[in-house]
Short mmCIF file of C-alpha atoms and ligand atoms in Angstrom, two decimals:
data_model
loop_
_atom_site.label_atom_id
_atom_site.label_comp_id
_atom_site.label_asym_id
_atom_site.label_seq_id
_atom_site.Cartn_x
_atom_site.Cartn_y
_atom_site.Cartn_z
CA UNK J 1 0.00 0.00 0.00
CA UNK J 2 1.24 3.48 -0.83
CA UNK J 3 1.89 5.97 1.95
CA UNK J 4 -1.22 8.00 2.90
CA UNK J 5 0.55 11.37 2.66
CA UNK J 6 -2.01 14.06 1.95
CA UNK J 7 -2.19 17.65 0.82
CA UNK J 8 -4.32 20.77 0.57
CA UNK J 9 -3.93 22.69 -2.66
CA UNK J 10 -5.74 26.03 -2.68
CA UNK J 11 -5.58 28.68 -5.39
CA UNK J 12 -4.40 32.04 -4.02
CA UNK J 13 -7.19 33.88 -5.80
CA UNK J 14 -9.29 34.86 -2.80
CA UNK J 15 -9.88 34.43 0.91
CA UNK J 16 -10.57 30.85 2.01
CA UNK J 17 -14.17 30.43 3.09
CA UNK J 18 -15.58 27.94 5.58
CA UNK J 19 -16.14 25.34 2.86
CA UNK J 20 -12.48 25.51 1.79
CA UNK J 21 -11.41 25.41 5.43
CA UNK J 22 -13.56 22.35 6.15
CA UNK J 23 -12.03 20.52 3.19
CA UNK J 24 -8.56 21.50 4.46
CA UNK J 25 -9.48 20.26 7.95
CA UNK J 26 -10.66 16.91 6.59
CA UNK J 27 -7.57 16.47 4.41
CA UNK J 28 -5.40 17.30 7.42
CA UNK J 29 -7.32 14.91 9.71
CA UNK J 30 -7.09 12.18 7.13
CA UNK J 31 -3.30 12.48 6.97
CA UNK J 32 -2.61 13.17 10.65
CA UNK J 33 -4.87 10.37 11.90
CA UNK J 34 -2.68 8.00 9.87
CA UNK J 35 0.59 9.61 11.05
CA UNK J 36 1.18 10.72 7.47
CA UNK J 37 2.73 13.89 6.08
CA UNK J 38 0.46 16.78 5.16
CA UNK J 39 1.66 19.17 2.44
CA UNK J 40 0.33 22.49 1.19
CA UNK J 41 0.64 23.45 -2.46
CA UNK J 42 -0.41 26.74 -4.02
CA UNK J 43 -2.13 26.20 -7.35
CA UNK J 44 -1.24 29.54 -8.86
CA UNK J 45 -1.03 28.89 -12.60
CA UNK J 46 -4.01 31.12 -13.42
CA UNK J 47 -1.86 34.23 -13.15
CA UNK J 48 -4.70 36.54 -14.18
CA UNK J 49 -6.63 35.71 -11.00
CA UNK J 50 -3.78 35.13 -8.50
CA UNK J 51 -3.10 37.90 -5.96
CA UNK J 52 0.11 37.96 -3.94
CA UNK J 53 -1.59 38.77 -0.64
CA UNK J 54 -3.63 35.57 -0.62
CA UNK J 55 -0.62 33.23 -0.34
CA UNK J 56 0.17 34.39 3.19
CA UNK J 57 -3.43 35.03 4.13
CA UNK J 58 -4.50 31.47 3.28
CA UNK J 59 -1.58 29.94 5.19
CA UNK J 60 -2.35 32.21 8.13
CA UNK J 61 -5.98 31.06 8.20
CA UNK J 62 -4.94 27.39 8.16
CA UNK J 63 -2.53 28.02 11.03
CA UNK J 64 -5.22 29.87 13.00
CA UNK J 65 -7.34 26.72 12.94
CA UNK J 66 -4.38 24.72 14.27
CA UNK J 67 -3.61 22.98 10.99
CA UNK J 68 0.12 22.48 10.37
CA UNK J 69 1.99 21.20 7.35
CA UNK J 70 5.29 19.54 6.50
CA UNK J 71 8.08 21.06 4.47
CA UNK J 72 8.00 24.19 2.35
CA UNK J 73 4.82 25.32 0.61
CA UNK J 74 5.20 24.53 -3.08
CA UNK J 75 4.08 27.02 -5.73
CA UNK J 76 3.05 25.61 -9.09
CA UNK J 77 4.36 28.76 -10.76
CA UNK J 78 7.87 27.60 -9.76
CA UNK J 79 7.43 24.25 -11.49
CA UNK J 80 6.73 25.10 -15.12
CA UNK J 81 9.69 23.03 -16.35
CA UNK J 82 8.18 19.89 -14.88
CA UNK J 83 4.89 20.51 -16.67
CA UNK J 84 6.72 21.19 -19.93
CA UNK J 85 8.55 17.88 -19.48
CA UNK J 86 5.26 16.05 -19.00
CA UNK J 87 3.79 17.59 -22.18
CA UNK J 88 6.93 16.54 -24.07
CA UNK J 89 6.59 12.99 -22.75
CA UNK J 90 2.97 12.86 -23.92
CA UNK J 91 3.88 14.33 -27.30
CA UNK J 92 6.58 11.67 -27.72
CA UNK J 93 3.83 9.05 -27.30
CA UNK J 94 1.69 10.74 -29.96
CA UNK J 95 -0.85 11.62 -27.29
CA UNK J 96 -0.90 15.41 -27.88
CA UNK J 97 -2.46 17.49 -30.64
CA UNK J 98 -2.89 21.18 -31.36
CA UNK J 99 -6.32 22.78 -31.13
CA UNK J 100 -7.19 26.17 -32.62
CA UNK J 101 -10.88 26.12 -31.73
CA UNK J 102 -12.37 29.17 -30.04
CA UNK J 103 -14.80 28.71 -27.15
CA UNK J 104 -17.68 29.60 -29.46
CA UNK J 105 -16.58 27.01 -32.03
CA UNK J 106 -16.35 24.31 -29.36
CA UNK J 107 -19.81 25.18 -28.05
CA UNK J 108 -21.26 25.01 -31.54
CA UNK J 109 -19.48 21.77 -32.45
CA UNK J 110 -20.34 20.10 -29.15
CA UNK J 111 -24.04 20.77 -29.70
CA UNK J 112 -23.99 19.16 -33.16
CA UNK J 113 -24.48 15.38 -33.38
CA UNK J 114 -21.07 13.70 -33.19
CA UNK J 115 -21.74 10.04 -32.57
CA UNK J 116 -21.33 8.55 -29.11
CA UNK J 117 -19.50 11.40 -27.35
CA UNK J 118 -21.21 12.60 -24.17
CA UNK J 119 -22.38 16.20 -23.85
CA UNK J 120 -19.59 18.66 -23.09
CA UNK J 121 -16.90 16.54 -24.73
CA UNK J 122 -14.55 18.23 -27.13
CA UNK J 123 -15.63 16.69 -30.46
CA UNK J 124 -12.11 16.21 -31.81
CA UNK J 125 -12.43 18.84 -34.54
CA UNK J 126 -8.71 19.60 -34.70
CA UNK J 127 -7.72 15.93 -34.50
CA UNK J 128 -9.41 15.43 -37.87
CA UNK J 129 -7.80 18.37 -39.69
CA UNK J 130 -6.04 17.53 -42.93
CA UNK J 131 -2.33 18.36 -43.20
CA UNK J 132 -3.22 21.37 -45.37
CA UNK J 133 -5.82 22.66 -42.89
CA UNK J 134 -3.36 22.26 -40.04
CA UNK J 135 -0.66 24.15 -41.95
CA UNK J 136 -3.12 26.95 -42.69
CA UNK J 137 -4.02 27.30 -39.01
CA UNK J 138 -0.36 27.28 -37.97
CA UNK J 139 0.29 30.04 -40.50
CA UNK J 140 -2.70 31.98 -39.17
CA UNK J 141 -0.74 33.19 -36.16
CA UNK J 142 -3.30 32.29 -33.46
CA UNK J 143 -1.43 30.05 -31.00
CA UNK J 144 -2.97 26.61 -30.42
CA UNK J 145 -3.98 24.98 -27.16
CA UNK J 146 -2.58 21.48 -26.64
CA UNK J 147 -5.01 18.62 -26.03
CA UNK J 148 -4.44 15.00 -25.14
CA UNK J 149 -5.73 12.32 -27.44
CA UNK J 150 -7.70 10.13 -25.01
CA UNK J 151 -9.96 8.30 -27.50
CA UNK J 152 -12.82 8.53 -24.97
CA UNK J 153 -11.03 6.09 -22.65
CA UNK J 154 -13.07 4.77 -19.72
CA UNK J 155 -11.55 4.93 -16.23
CA UNK J 156 -12.93 3.25 -13.11
CA UNK J 157 -11.66 3.86 -9.59
CA UNK J 158 -12.89 3.40 -6.03
CA UNK J 159 -13.21 6.61 -4.08
CA UNK J 160 -12.93 6.22 -0.30
CA UNK J 161 -16.01 8.34 0.25
CA UNK J 162 -18.08 8.06 -2.89
CA UNK J 163 -17.40 4.41 -3.81
CA UNK J 164 -16.87 3.08 -7.31
CA UNK J 165 -16.80 5.74 -10.02
CA UNK J 166 -16.53 5.25 -13.78
CA UNK J 167 -15.93 8.17 -16.14
CA UNK J 168 -14.99 8.74 -19.77
CA UNK J 169 -11.96 10.85 -20.59
CA UNK J 170 -12.31 13.55 -23.23
CA UNK J 171 -9.53 15.21 -25.21
CA UNK J 172 -8.92 17.74 -22.46
CA UNK J 173 -6.51 20.69 -22.65
CA UNK J 174 -3.11 20.32 -20.98
CA UNK J 175 -1.69 23.67 -22.13
CA UNK J 176 -3.92 26.61 -22.92
CA UNK J 177 -3.36 28.75 -25.97
CA UNK J 178 -1.93 31.51 -23.76
CA UNK J 179 0.80 29.04 -22.73
CA UNK J 180 -0.56 28.35 -19.22
CA UNK J 181 -0.45 24.70 -18.14
CA UNK J 182 -3.85 23.29 -17.25
CA UNK J 183 -4.96 22.28 -13.77
CA UNK J 184 -5.38 18.61 -14.69
CA UNK J 185 -1.79 18.31 -15.88
CA UNK J 186 -0.17 20.20 -13.00
CA UNK J 187 -2.11 18.29 -10.33
CA UNK J 188 -1.03 14.91 -11.68
CA UNK J 189 2.61 15.91 -12.05
CA UNK J 190 2.76 17.51 -8.59
CA UNK J 191 0.91 14.84 -6.64
CA UNK J 192 3.34 12.25 -7.99
CA UNK J 193 6.42 14.44 -7.47
CA UNK J 194 5.38 15.19 -3.88
CA UNK J 195 4.64 11.56 -3.07
CA UNK J 196 0.96 12.15 -2.32
CA UNK J 197 -0.71 8.81 -1.56
CA UNK J 198 -4.22 10.04 -0.81
CA UNK J 199 -5.92 13.00 -2.44
CA UNK J 200 -8.64 14.36 -0.15
CA UNK J 201 -10.57 17.19 -1.81
CA UNK J 202 -14.03 18.58 -2.47
CA UNK J 203 -16.65 16.58 -4.35
CA UNK J 204 -16.74 19.30 -7.03
CA UNK J 205 -13.48 17.84 -8.39
CA UNK J 206 -14.79 14.27 -8.69
CA UNK J 207 -15.49 14.68 -12.43
CA UNK J 208 -11.86 15.57 -13.16
CA UNK J 209 -10.47 12.45 -11.48
CA UNK J 210 -10.87 10.01 -14.42
CA UNK J 211 -8.88 12.47 -16.57
CA UNK J 212 -6.15 12.74 -13.97
CA UNK J 213 -5.88 8.99 -13.46
CA UNK J 214 -5.72 8.46 -17.21
CA UNK J 215 -3.01 11.11 -17.52
CA UNK J 216 -0.98 9.69 -14.65
CA UNK J 217 -1.07 6.26 -16.24
CA UNK J 218 0.11 7.71 -19.57
CA UNK J 219 2.99 9.38 -17.75
CA UNK J 220 3.86 6.18 -15.88
CA UNK J 221 3.13 7.74 -12.48
CA UNK J 222 1.74 5.94 -9.41
CA UNK J 223 -1.99 6.52 -8.90
CA UNK J 224 -2.98 8.08 -5.56
CA UNK J 225 -6.10 7.01 -3.67
CA UNK J 226 -8.96 9.51 -3.64
CA UNK J 227 -11.49 10.71 -1.09
CA UNK J 228 -13.91 13.34 -2.39
CA UNK J 229 -15.59 14.92 0.59
CA UNK J 230 -19.01 16.61 0.49
CA UNK J 231 -19.04 20.36 -0.07
CA UNK J 232 -20.27 22.62 2.70
CA UNK J 233 -23.67 24.07 1.92
CA UNK J 234 -25.32 27.35 2.84
CA UNK J 235 -28.69 27.65 4.58
CA UNK J 236 -30.44 27.51 1.21
CA UNK J 237 -28.83 24.16 0.32
CA UNK J 238 -26.55 25.69 -2.32
CA UNK J 239 -22.78 25.34 -2.22
CA UNK J 240 -21.37 27.77 0.34
CA UNK J 241 -20.21 31.04 -1.23
CA UNK J 242 -19.52 34.65 -0.37
CA UNK J 243 -23.18 35.61 -0.83
CA UNK J 244 -24.08 33.46 2.19
CA UNK J 245 -22.69 36.16 4.47
CA UNK J 246 -20.06 35.65 7.17
CA UNK J 247 -18.06 32.86 5.52
CA UNK J 248 -14.41 33.72 6.25
CA UNK J 249 -12.40 33.69 9.48
CA UNK J 250 -12.20 37.49 9.33
CA UNK J 251 -15.99 37.74 8.89
CA UNK J 252 -16.45 35.46 11.90
CA UNK J 253 -13.94 37.41 13.99
CA UNK J 254 -15.98 40.54 13.28
CA UNK J 255 -18.94 38.71 14.86
CA UNK J 256 -16.84 37.96 17.96
CA UNK J 257 -15.98 34.34 17.09
CA UNK J 258 -12.48 33.00 17.71
CA UNK J 259 -10.76 30.62 15.26
CA UNK J 260 -11.44 27.86 17.79
CA UNK J 261 -15.17 28.66 17.66
CA UNK J 262 -15.00 28.29 13.88
CA UNK J 263 -13.08 25.03 14.20
CA UNK J 264 -15.85 23.77 16.47
CA UNK J 265 -18.48 24.77 13.92
CA UNK J 266 -16.62 22.97 11.13
CA UNK J 267 -16.12 19.87 13.29
CA UNK J 268 -19.78 19.83 14.32
CA UNK J 269 -20.83 20.05 10.67
CA UNK J 270 -19.15 16.70 10.00
CA UNK J 271 -20.24 15.04 13.23
CA UNK J 272 -16.87 15.30 14.98
CA UNK J 273 -18.09 17.63 17.74
CA UNK J 274 -21.30 18.64 19.47
CA UNK J 275 -22.73 22.00 18.37
CA UNK J 276 -21.06 24.71 20.45
CA UNK J 277 -18.38 22.37 21.81
CA UNK J 278 -14.85 23.75 22.15
CA UNK J 279 -12.33 21.42 20.56
CA UNK J 280 -8.74 21.69 19.37
CA UNK J 281 -7.42 20.33 16.08
CA UNK J 282 -5.31 17.83 18.06
CA UNK J 283 -8.43 16.51 19.84
CA UNK J 284 -10.13 16.06 16.49
CA UNK J 285 -7.25 13.85 15.30
CA UNK J 286 -8.05 11.50 18.20
CA UNK J 287 -11.72 11.34 17.18
CA UNK J 288 -11.23 11.03 13.45
CA UNK J 289 -10.87 7.93 11.38
CA UNK J 290 -11.03 7.65 7.59
CA UNK J 291 -14.07 5.37 8.00
CA UNK J 292 -15.95 8.44 9.24
CA UNK J 293 -15.85 9.86 5.76
CA UNK J 294 -18.16 7.12 4.59
CA UNK J 295 -20.67 8.15 7.25
CA UNK J 296 -20.22 11.68 5.99
CA UNK J 297 -20.95 10.67 2.43
CA UNK J 298 -24.07 8.79 3.49
CA UNK J 299 -25.24 11.88 5.36
CA UNK J 300 -24.71 13.95 2.22
CA UNK J 301 -26.83 11.68 0.02
ZN1 LIG F 401 -9.86 22.39 -31.94
#
């Protein structure tokens, strides 16, 4: 069995809200309850949305809850050479092709009948270009995105919370046409490089997991285990967001709540504490076991 080292990988594009913090808490509990390492990685490839102040602010908020991490915090923006190497390795296997489609073209093509491809799949327009058409697009000056050629592969895995999941893999983008490496590529390369054995993250990322497992296999990387934990919801049943009001540690402090109060609220929301109970992160490690996540998933159904 691989080591259960875990991680939390936020994007420094805003203040962490309670939903992000609960996912971080669960990932931390998962690792610490198994005496495993817990790493933090900043997913900062979307440079248009990243703001320098959020790196420190997010780490500060984790520390305020009593969550600690091992080793230096890795920034994806420092690791572009690794992602370039992965794209080269895929290209050497013939698993990469250039795509010049605009968003509008993809929308239009995806809505036309294209055989057995599920809705939302890239229909492979640029895979079927003739040599002359490809040459014309290259000469056109608009830089291409790079997509993998996945041939609608099917991937099945067993998630520790959700159970068995099967998904098809589309020809997803690994490098955008502005040169930025895509999330799916960077995650796979980094989780392997950092020795992550168990990826604990929000259920909103479940759909991207078949792609990532497929990509890891193509790159010859070990596959981590996965646990997709339920997202925190607002009073209206929708995914927790800024519009729900006091959703950050700073918002809560303004209402007179300490970080420990917030930790108690997060713990109570996953059945690890009684409502209003004061608990420390260390006490939660004693109470937590990975099997609890299954209970959590059942509660979320
Ligand atoms: Zn295309």
